[in-house]
Structures are given as C-alpha cells and as structure tokens.
C-alpha cells in the first residue's frame, strides 16, 4: 500500500505539474496569438479605412483642383464637374457642396434644395475648416443637415471639409468645400472587422476619444453600455492591458493616418477563456482518467511486487516464531523468487546444520558417556571386588554371588546394547543394583527406599541419570553424617510429565552451590562414577527439550532433593528409535 | 473491507464522476449554443416608426443570441386580428413573445386561456390591470403632463381668449394612450386652455377627414397628438393645406416623418420615447426569463426626450432619434 501510495502521489504530482506547465504555455501562446491576430486585423482595418479616407481626400482634391480652383464661380458653373465626381462615387458620398466663408451655399450636388434658414456657420465641420485652413478635417458622425429631403430621409455622414480659395467676380476669396461621406462606408469596413462572436471588437475614436464607430454605440449613448474610449485616446499604438468596469482586458490600438483617429481592438479576458473551456474540460477528463488508471495500475503493480514479498515475510515470521521447518514462499517476480529460493535453501541448510549439531552433540555426549561409563571409578570396582573376595574368604558365598549378580546387572544395564534411551524400569533397576552394592560396601549405614509408580516404569528415559544422583546423595549427603542416612527415590506422573525425586536427609548443600551444580561443569572425580550433575541435566535437556532437566532443592543440615523432570513418553521400539536420534524435534 | 480499500474505491468513484461530468460537458459543448425563437408582434410592423425599436431588438438579439421573428402586420383594427397572430406564433413554436397589445383591457383572461407558459413582455403599453405581465413602456403620465406643459407655454400667447386645442387621442383601449390623455387633461385643468375637440379611435385612416369636420365646427389653434400615428395624421391634415402652418402640432413621435416636420417647423415640439432602449430591453428581459439568468424587473420605464427644432441635431438627441440602420 505504501509503495502504491508513493507511486500514485508522485505520478499525480507529475501529471499536475505537467498539465499546469502545458496549460500555462498554451494559454500564454493562445493569448499571444490572439493579440497578434488582433493587431493584424487592426492593421488590415486601418489599411481599408485609410484607403477609403484617402479616396475621399482624392475626391476633395479632384473637385477643388479640377473643378473649382481655376473657375470664376460667378460666371462658370462647377456643378457639372462636381456631379461627374459625385456620380462616380455615389455609393460613398451623400453630397458635395461649396460655401463662402459666410456660409452662403454656392454650389452643391446632388441637385437638392437647401433647407430654409440653413446656417452652416455654427456647424462643426465649417468652423474647423476655417479655423485650420491648411488642413482637411474629418468630422464626427452626424446627421446631414443641409438639404431638404421630402422623402423624410436623414442620413448619417462624416463630413470632410477644407478651406479653399474660390474666385467670384474675379476676386479670390476663402470658401469651404464640404464632402459629406456616407457613414455606412466607414460602418461597413468596421462592421466587417467585428464579424466574430468571440467577444472581441473594434471601435474607432477621434483624437479626443469621441466615438466615431462602435458596435454598441447606441447602447453606450443610451447608458446601457460603457466604453473606455476617453482613456484609449491617450494610448500609443500597440497593445495595452487595462481593467475596465471590473474586467481585465487587452486593448490593441492603431492610429489612422491623416485623421488623428484611432482604431481600438478590445480583447476581453473572457474571450481568452472562450477557447480554453474545451481544453479545461478535456484536461479534467484526461487527468481524472489518468489518475484513476495510475491508481489501478499502481495497485496492480504493488500487488505483483509487494504480495510475494509479504508472503515471503510471513514465511520468515513463521520461522522467527520457532517453526524450524517453515514452508518458505517461492514465487512472484524473478528477484523475489530468487530471494525465496535462497531463503528456503538457507533454512534447509540451517536445519541440516542444527540436525548435524544435535547429532554431533549427541555423539559427543555419547562418546563422553561411553568414556565415563567405561571409566567407572576403578576405586568403586576395586572396593566391590575386594568386598566380594572378603565375602568368599568368609565363606559367605551367597552374599558374594548376590554382589556379583548385582555388579553384573549394573554393567549390563550400563551397556544396554549401546542404547541411550531405556525404560524407567531398567534405569531404576540399575539404580537398585548400584545401591545394593553400595549398601554392602557401607555396611548398611544408610537405607534406600524406592517408591516408583507402576505406570511410569514403561516410559522412556535417558539412561544413567538416577545413579549419579544416588552417588551424589551418598558422598555428599549421608556418608559423613552421624545418624542413619535415608535415601528415598520417588517416581510419579503428573499430567504429561514424569518426576523422579532423589531425596536424602544428609548434610544438604548451600544455596549458591546448589545453583552452580546446574550451571557449572562440576565433574565428580573424587568418589563417584565421574558423571556430573550438570551432565545429567544437559543430557535430559538435549534429548527432551529445554523445559526438562533437573531441579535442586536443598537446606543445609536438612537434606537435599534432586528432581528429574521428564516427559511422559511410553517406552516402545518406535519411541526409543525416535529419541535415540534426538526426537525432541517432533 | 479495510479502510484503505474503501478510500481507494471512493477516490476512483469521485474521479469517475468528475471525468464523466467533464465528458458530458464536452459532448454537450457543441449543442449548448441553444438559440431561442422570440416573436415580436406590433401593429403595422413595417412602419418606419419602428425603425429605432427594431434596431434595439437587433442589438439585443445579437448580444443575447436569440432568433428574432418580427411578424409582418398591418395596422391592427381589432383584438381578434392580434390574437390570431399570437395564437399562430405560439403554435409555430415561439419560445417567447414581445407584444404590443391592441387593447390593454381583459387581456389576462385571454392570455391565461392560451396556457401561455412562455415568457411574455409587453411593449409600448402595459395591460390593465397593471403588473400582470412584464412591460417596458415610457412614463405615459409624464408624457401627457409634458405635452400639457408645452401647450401651456403656447397658451400664454393668448391673453384675450383661451387656447383651443384639438386632441388626437388614438386608441383609448391602449392603456398608454389612456394614461397620456388622462394626464394631459388633468394637467391643463385650470389653465388658459380649452379642448376644442378630441378624436379617439382604433384606426388612423379617417382622422384627416374627422379633423376637417371638427375644425369646421370648432377650430382648434393647435393639435396635440398622443401617439406617432396620430401625429403623422395631424401632419397629413395640415400639409393638405400646404406647408405654411408652423408650430401647430405637438405630440409624441418617433418616425422620421414627424422629425422632418419638426425640422420643417410645423411640429413645435416632439416627445420622443427611447424606442431603441425599449427594443433592446425587451429582448434582454425575455432572454433573462428564458434562461432564468436573473430576476428581471417586472416593469421597466424607458426615457423620453423633448425635442424641438433647435435641438434635433445636437449630439445626444441625434443618437436617440435617428436610427443607424439606413
């Protein structure tokens, strides 16, 4: 799970990092593309507009230089020439008119009736023409208010006015030439540029920021919409970022030659996001599916990798918990399988090693025992044989026969055909033989009482474990005491255990000595058979397990008790063979 | 089940929901550009008087992405004619209606009988009783009192007698016309003004004839027209005698003809409702109702301006009076 979580977290983090980077890159590039595209659109629109306005200026020039300049307007009519130019540009023009500097209409096409009480002197285009006589002036859009149209038509126009020199009655004077352009010409150019529905739009302002064209001009005039036109008038050509009415937007501006007008392309922030929506949804979809796939894949990979490791770990735990023959899992990936095989081999080798150690230990003990048994104290044998000789010389033949029989039985059981595991019955018999010999030797200075339950007689024991304890009881218990020594051997079963207690009423053993008997290798060389207490203790443990062995209870001047603790194992051929081979592993 | 497995299943479920929603939205992106069909029914829809209104409608349609269907109608002569058109448009699947009611009275029963679950916005005039349907209208009472105020100025020229006024009151079943007339009458009460005659009626065909008759009986010094069609009829009456009459007409007008005669001097003052805004807001209101985007105001009052000969061509009035579409 940890591997899976780690992989998933890393993968998700990488996906997010990748997506955010790509997204930012895409958005940035998209914005740049849009701004560049807006600039190109603006350039194209400016070009179209300049063409259109240049054409208007050419018309104005043509009228002035070819129709008016060299004519005396009091004598020659200029209407014919003006009409020709008007007809040639009828789609772009509303009217052409020439006024004196006092506002008197001298000539006009098409041939319309001027309005009654017409006074152009207050009209902006007229004033501008006379204020700056060297320039051509483009007015703001307005309703043409010069001629009477019985069809009730009022048309929007942009007036191109200029001061001109006119000649009347051979006298030159200042006049004003007015070319009223059809506003729809400008409108068409800009409406074409505003064809998209991305929220992006282009508007046109004059040098003071007054709107000449705006796709929502009437809404702005009605107060239903607003525009940042006054601020935009101050922008240099190029792109600018502004916040208007709480909305961030990019504004690209471009000046229109000769007019002081400015084209402004507005790209609201929302239009940048317009194309991004699909991308965002696609990214969410991809990321969701990607993350789900990664989680599932990681879970699968984690299962494939971790599950065999976990099973292998379970095998190791089982081994740790004492099962020396665990079933080691071998499987999974090549590496884990190799690990499993290696571990399995190691376990097997350890087990074989342990078996070998047990066998070797056993053999060592056996050799030691054999050596000890073969080295039964010569003094014991010498004294026994001396006692037998003494008995024969004293013609106590039956006693001598009895002692020889006891000695013979002792040696027979000691050998036991080379077996280590014998029945408790034989072990007790061996102990009796030994004690009978010793009693004769010690002239019955102590008594021995055997109290063995019948049910344990046919159970397994390691041989020669009682005799060393009896020897110990004689030499360290009752030998040196003043009164009659008493040695009792009790054998009994308790649950699945067997206990054989060797109790004496001798001088006892100090506490520290009693404990050291089971931990230090104190061989008895002086008197006994040479088989130490610890030897007995270790042999039992080695054969039957750590929970078995000897226990010692002793009180100085009160006596001692050596308790043999054995498992309850019925004595038969099968169990004997099993425990001969170190059967506690069962 | 272990907690970590539940969490993983939960995460995958959440991811599936998120992914599914995104996929669904992606699939619906192309079809989400739903367009609403909005039908507009006004009397004599091809009349130039609707030019500004239609321009406002078009701008609104462009801004809100609705399909407009301005039904071609003649001058309504009765409620039945209008109702037939409305019923037919509903049958044809109109998603919403913008309606100029021929009669403002007893309309709720009729419209209710159509089981009209589609958004409806009234223009020009509200219904009576008011506040049953959404409406976008000028302040008709203010227009009536404004006209009275303009007449009062003229009345001051008549010190020896009262100024006699003829009133072209139009269709008085239309609440707007009724309110203008009531307000006008209330406002001239006690002033040096006398109503010489008043012509009300559904159609404008015979107004000129009626005016001639009334003028013979009781000559009015000037005429007040409460609607565009009435003002045009008044203009027709005076022009039938030539162009010598100046400052003899006062009224509500939005058509270029009425502006022309204002410019010409025959019309002394013109009250011009902001029809462009009316058209735009009608579409906006309908769209908001269709999309439940936001709670639109039930009744909206649009502005009106008083225009005289001197101010026709000033920048602000120009923009409101003259349509851009030519």
Short mmCIF file of C-alpha atoms in Angstrom, two decimals, chain A residues 1 115-117 140 142-143 145 148-150 152-156 183 187 215-219 221-222 224 277-278 281-282 284-285 288 291-292 295-296 299, chain B residues 4 8 11-12 15 18-19 22-23 25-26 29 52 55 59 63 256-257 259-261 263 274 276-277 280-281 309 313 315 318-324 326:
data_model
loop_
_atom_site.label_atom_id
_atom_site.label_comp_id
_atom_site.label_asym_id
_atom_site.label_seq_id
_atom_site.Cartn_x
_atom_site.Cartn_y
_atom_site.Cartn_z
CA UNK A 1 0.00 0.00 0.00
CA UNK A 115 -33.06 73.90 -46.13
CA UNK A 116 -34.78 77.13 -45.32
CA UNK A 117 -32.88 79.19 -42.84
CA UNK A 140 -17.57 63.16 -36.07
CA UNK A 142 -23.65 63.34 -37.57
CA UNK A 143 -26.91 63.67 -39.43
CA UNK A 145 -28.43 68.80 -42.10
CA UNK A 148 -34.42 69.27 -47.72
CA UNK A 149 -35.43 65.67 -48.44
CA UNK A 150 -39.19 65.33 -48.97
CA UNK A 152 -38.04 62.34 -44.84
CA UNK A 153 -34.62 60.66 -45.09
CA UNK A 154 -31.96 61.65 -42.62
CA UNK A 155 -28.59 60.15 -43.23
CA UNK A 156 -25.57 59.71 -41.05
CA UNK A 183 -21.21 56.98 -42.87
CA UNK A 187 -19.51 51.44 -40.82
CA UNK A 215 -20.58 48.15 -32.49
CA UNK A 216 -22.59 49.11 -29.40
CA UNK A 217 -22.60 52.83 -29.93
CA UNK A 218 -26.32 53.34 -29.38
CA UNK A 219 -26.19 51.29 -26.19
CA UNK A 221 -25.33 56.58 -25.89
CA UNK A 222 -28.41 55.18 -24.08
CA UNK A 224 -26.85 50.72 -21.33
CA UNK A 277 -13.07 25.91 -21.86
CA UNK A 278 -12.88 22.84 -24.09
CA UNK A 281 -12.76 20.04 -19.77
CA UNK A 282 -10.53 17.78 -21.83
CA UNK A 284 -10.09 17.41 -16.39
CA UNK A 285 -11.28 14.31 -18.23
CA UNK A 288 -9.36 12.04 -13.94
CA UNK A 291 -5.23 9.36 -12.06
CA UNK A 292 -7.75 6.51 -11.88
CA UNK A 295 -4.14 4.24 -9.01
CA UNK A 296 -5.35 0.96 -10.50
CA UNK A 299 -2.37 -1.15 -7.05
CA UNK B 4 -7.78 1.95 2.73
CA UNK B 8 -9.44 3.90 -2.91
CA UNK B 11 -11.41 8.14 -4.84
CA UNK B 12 -11.95 6.17 -8.05
CA UNK B 15 -12.67 10.55 -10.29
CA UNK B 18 -15.55 14.18 -12.34
CA UNK B 19 -14.39 12.56 -15.58
CA UNK B 22 -16.31 16.65 -17.98
CA UNK B 23 -17.01 14.22 -20.82
CA UNK B 25 -19.99 18.74 -20.84
CA UNK B 26 -17.52 18.23 -23.68
CA UNK B 29 -20.46 21.92 -25.74
CA UNK B 52 -35.36 52.52 -33.70
CA UNK B 55 -32.59 48.39 -34.17
CA UNK B 59 -28.77 44.66 -30.97
CA UNK B 63 -25.99 40.35 -27.68
CA UNK B 256 -38.52 60.38 -39.45
CA UNK B 257 -41.67 61.94 -40.89
CA UNK B 259 -38.90 64.63 -37.17
CA UNK B 260 -38.95 66.09 -40.67
CA UNK B 261 -41.95 68.23 -39.82
CA UNK B 263 -37.33 70.32 -38.62
CA UNK B 274 -36.34 55.94 -26.35
CA UNK B 276 -34.13 51.76 -29.18
CA UNK B 277 -33.75 51.08 -25.48
CA UNK B 280 -33.10 46.21 -26.52
CA UNK B 281 -34.51 45.80 -23.02
CA UNK B 309 -36.38 72.37 -33.80
CA UNK B 313 -29.28 67.83 -34.48
CA UNK B 315 -25.30 65.07 -30.48
CA UNK B 318 -29.41 62.76 -32.83
CA UNK B 319 -28.28 59.45 -31.45
CA UNK B 320 -31.71 58.72 -29.94
CA UNK B 321 -33.86 59.99 -32.77
CA UNK B 322 -32.15 58.72 -35.88
CA UNK B 323 -31.58 55.04 -36.44
CA UNK B 324 -28.16 53.93 -37.62
CA UNK B 326 -30.41 53.24 -43.14
#
